[in-house]
CSV table of C-alpha atoms in Angstrom, one decimal:
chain,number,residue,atom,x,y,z
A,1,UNK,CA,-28.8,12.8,16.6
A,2,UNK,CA,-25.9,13.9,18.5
A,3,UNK,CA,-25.2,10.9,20.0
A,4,UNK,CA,-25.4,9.2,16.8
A,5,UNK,CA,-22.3,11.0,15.3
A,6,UNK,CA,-20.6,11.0,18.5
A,7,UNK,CA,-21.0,6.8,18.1
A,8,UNK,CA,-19.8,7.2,14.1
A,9,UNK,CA,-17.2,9.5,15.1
A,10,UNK,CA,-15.7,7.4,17.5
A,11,UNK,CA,-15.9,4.4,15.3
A,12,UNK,CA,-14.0,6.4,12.6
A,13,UNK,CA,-11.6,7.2,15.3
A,14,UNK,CA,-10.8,3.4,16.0
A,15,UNK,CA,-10.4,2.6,11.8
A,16,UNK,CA,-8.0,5.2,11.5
A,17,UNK,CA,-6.2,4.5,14.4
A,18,UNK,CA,-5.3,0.7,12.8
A,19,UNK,CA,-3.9,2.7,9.5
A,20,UNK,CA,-0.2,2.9,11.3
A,21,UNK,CA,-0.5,-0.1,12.3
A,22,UNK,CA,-1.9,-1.4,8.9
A,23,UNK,CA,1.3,0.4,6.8
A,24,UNK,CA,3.9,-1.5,9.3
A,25,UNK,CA,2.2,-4.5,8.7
A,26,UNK,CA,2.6,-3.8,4.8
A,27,UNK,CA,6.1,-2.2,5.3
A,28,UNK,CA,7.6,-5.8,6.9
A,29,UNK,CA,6.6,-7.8,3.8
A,30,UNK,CA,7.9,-4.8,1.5
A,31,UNK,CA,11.0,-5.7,3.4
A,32,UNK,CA,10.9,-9.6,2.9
A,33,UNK,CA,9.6,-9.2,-0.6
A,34,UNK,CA,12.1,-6.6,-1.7
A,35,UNK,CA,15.0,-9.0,-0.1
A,36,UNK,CA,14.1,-12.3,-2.6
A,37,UNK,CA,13.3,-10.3,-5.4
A,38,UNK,CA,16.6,-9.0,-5.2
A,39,UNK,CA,18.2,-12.2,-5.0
A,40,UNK,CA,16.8,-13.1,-7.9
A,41,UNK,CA,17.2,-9.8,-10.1
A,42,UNK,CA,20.5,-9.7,-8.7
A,43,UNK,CA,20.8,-14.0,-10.3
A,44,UNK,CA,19.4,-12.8,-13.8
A,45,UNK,CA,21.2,-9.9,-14.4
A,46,UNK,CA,24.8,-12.4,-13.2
A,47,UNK,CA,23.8,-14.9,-15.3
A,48,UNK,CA,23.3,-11.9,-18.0
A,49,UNK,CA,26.5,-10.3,-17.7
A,50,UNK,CA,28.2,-14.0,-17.8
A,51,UNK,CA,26.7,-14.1,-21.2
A,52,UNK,CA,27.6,-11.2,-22.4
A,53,UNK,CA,24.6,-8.8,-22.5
A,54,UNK,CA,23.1,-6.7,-20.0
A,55,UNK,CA,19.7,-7.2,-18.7
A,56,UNK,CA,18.0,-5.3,-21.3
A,57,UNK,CA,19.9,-7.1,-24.0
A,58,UNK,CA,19.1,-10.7,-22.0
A,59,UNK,CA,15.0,-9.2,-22.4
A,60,UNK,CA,15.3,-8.5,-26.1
A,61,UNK,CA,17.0,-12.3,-26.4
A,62,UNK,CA,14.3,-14.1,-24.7
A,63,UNK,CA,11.4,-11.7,-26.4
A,64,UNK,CA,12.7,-12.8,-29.8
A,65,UNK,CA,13.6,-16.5,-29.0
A,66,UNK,CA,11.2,-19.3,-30.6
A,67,UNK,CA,11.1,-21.1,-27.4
A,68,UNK,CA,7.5,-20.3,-25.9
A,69,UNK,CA,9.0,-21.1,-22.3
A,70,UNK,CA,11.9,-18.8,-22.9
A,71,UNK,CA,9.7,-15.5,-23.9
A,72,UNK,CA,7.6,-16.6,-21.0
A,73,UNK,CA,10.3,-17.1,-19.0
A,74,UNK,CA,12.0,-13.4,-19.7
A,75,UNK,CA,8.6,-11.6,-19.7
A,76,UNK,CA,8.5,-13.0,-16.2
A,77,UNK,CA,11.9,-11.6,-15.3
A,78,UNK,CA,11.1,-8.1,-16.8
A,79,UNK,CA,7.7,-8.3,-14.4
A,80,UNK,CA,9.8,-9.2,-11.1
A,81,UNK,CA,12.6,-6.3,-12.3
A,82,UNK,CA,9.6,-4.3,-12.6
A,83,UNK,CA,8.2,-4.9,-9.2
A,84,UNK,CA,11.1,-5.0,-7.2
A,85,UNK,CA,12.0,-0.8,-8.9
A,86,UNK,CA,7.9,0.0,-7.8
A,87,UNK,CA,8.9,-2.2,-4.1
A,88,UNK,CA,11.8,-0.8,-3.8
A,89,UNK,CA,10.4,3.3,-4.0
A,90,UNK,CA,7.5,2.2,-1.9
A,91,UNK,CA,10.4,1.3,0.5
A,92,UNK,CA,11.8,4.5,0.5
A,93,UNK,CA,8.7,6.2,1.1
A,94,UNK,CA,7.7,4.2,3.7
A,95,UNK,CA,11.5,4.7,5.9
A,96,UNK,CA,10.6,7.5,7.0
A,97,UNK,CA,7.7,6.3,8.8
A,98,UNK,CA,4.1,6.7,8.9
A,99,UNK,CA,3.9,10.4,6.9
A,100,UNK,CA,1.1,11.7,4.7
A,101,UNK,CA,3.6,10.5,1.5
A,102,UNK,CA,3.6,7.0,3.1
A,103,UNK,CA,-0.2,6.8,4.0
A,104,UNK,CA,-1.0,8.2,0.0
A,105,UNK,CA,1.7,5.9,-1.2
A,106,UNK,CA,0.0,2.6,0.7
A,107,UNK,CA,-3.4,3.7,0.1
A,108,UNK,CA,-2.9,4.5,-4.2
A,109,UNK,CA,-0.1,2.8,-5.2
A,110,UNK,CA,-0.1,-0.6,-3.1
A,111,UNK,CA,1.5,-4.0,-4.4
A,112,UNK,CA,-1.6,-6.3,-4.2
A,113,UNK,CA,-0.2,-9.5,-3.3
A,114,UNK,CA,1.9,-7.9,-0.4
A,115,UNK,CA,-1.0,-5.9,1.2
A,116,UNK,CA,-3.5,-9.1,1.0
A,117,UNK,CA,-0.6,-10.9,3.1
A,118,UNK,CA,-1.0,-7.9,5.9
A,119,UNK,CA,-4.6,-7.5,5.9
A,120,UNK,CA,-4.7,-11.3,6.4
A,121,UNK,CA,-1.8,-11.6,9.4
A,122,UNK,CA,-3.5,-8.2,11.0
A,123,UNK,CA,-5.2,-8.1,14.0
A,124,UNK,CA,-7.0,-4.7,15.0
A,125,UNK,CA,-6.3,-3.3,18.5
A,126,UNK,CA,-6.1,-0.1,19.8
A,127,UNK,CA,-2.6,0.8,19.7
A,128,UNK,CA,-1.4,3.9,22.0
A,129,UNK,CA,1.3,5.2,20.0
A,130,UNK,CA,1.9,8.8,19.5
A,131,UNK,CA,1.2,8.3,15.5
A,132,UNK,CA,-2.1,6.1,16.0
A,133,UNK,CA,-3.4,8.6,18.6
A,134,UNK,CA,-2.7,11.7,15.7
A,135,UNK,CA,-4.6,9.4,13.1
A,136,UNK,CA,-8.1,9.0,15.7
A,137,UNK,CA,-8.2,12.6,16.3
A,138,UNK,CA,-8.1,12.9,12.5
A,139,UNK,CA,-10.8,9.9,11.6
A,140,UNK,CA,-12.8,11.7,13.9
A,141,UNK,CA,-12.8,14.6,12.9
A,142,UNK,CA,-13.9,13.7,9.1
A,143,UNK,CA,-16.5,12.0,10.7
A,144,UNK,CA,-17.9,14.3,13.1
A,145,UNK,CA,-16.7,17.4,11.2
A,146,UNK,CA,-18.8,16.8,8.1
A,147,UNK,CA,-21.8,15.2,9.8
A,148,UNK,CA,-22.3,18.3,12.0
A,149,UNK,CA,-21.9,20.3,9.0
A,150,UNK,CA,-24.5,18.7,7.1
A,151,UNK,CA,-26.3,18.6,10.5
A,152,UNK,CA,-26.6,22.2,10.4
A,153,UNK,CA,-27.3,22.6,6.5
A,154,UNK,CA,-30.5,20.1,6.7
A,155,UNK,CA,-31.4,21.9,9.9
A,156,UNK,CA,-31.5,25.5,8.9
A,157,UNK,CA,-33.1,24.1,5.9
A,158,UNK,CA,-35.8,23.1,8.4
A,159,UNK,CA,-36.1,26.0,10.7
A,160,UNK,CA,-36.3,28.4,7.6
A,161,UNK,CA,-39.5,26.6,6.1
A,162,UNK,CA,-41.0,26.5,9.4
């Protein structure tokens, strides 16, 4: 039994290991995804102030215009606006490396499109950085930490009706 949660420790070890790597991954398309978006916020809200509103104004024109592309058009802008503010606080988060806020912000609060890009272009290896090294020691731990636990629980369970 041992060696059995030795073996699922270990493998623990080498998933959590990949999580740096895995938020770096994510945190270079942030980057890429933050930089369009903001070109084309940074269009709208010109082309807004041109006109003589601000962007919340240019929303509340296109929301009541009868045009069905023109509603769909500024609902569409209020989503990217929307996206690039959630982008752009995952970005913070995730400048100051791989922390426990940045792991909890990746793992709960991901943008979907942008983490199917990383998990797609990611290639699992074992890297030897000081951070990945930190995160084995701690996927094996929940691993073998628990197992041995319940290993001991089922076992005195055992020994007492014998």
């Amino acid at each position: 039994m041992q060696k059995l949660f030795m073996a699922l420790s270990l493998l623990s070890a080498l998933l959590f290991a990949q999580i740096p790597e895995l938020i770096q991954q994510y945190r270079q398309r942030i980057g890429s995804a933050d930089d369009e978006l903001n070109v084309i916020v940074s269009s709208f809200n010109e082309d807004s102030r041109r006109s003589g509103f601000d962007r919340a104004g240019t929303f509340g024109l296109m929301k009541k215009n009868p045009e069905r592309l023109v509603r769909e058009q500024g609902q569409r802008m209020e989503d990217y606006t929307g996206r690039l503010e959630r982008l752009n606080s995952q970005q913070s988060v995730l400048a100051n490396g791989v922390t426990l806020a940045a792991v909890l912000s990746v793992a709960f609060d991901y943008d979907a499109q942008i983490m199917s890009q990383a998990r797609a272009a990611f290639t699992p290896a074992f890297p030897l950085t000081l951070t990945s090294v930190i995160f084995a020691i701690i996927g094996f731990i929940l691993c073998y930490g628990p197992l041995l636990l319940l290993s001991s629980i089922f076992g005195s369970r055992e020994r007492a009706r014998a």
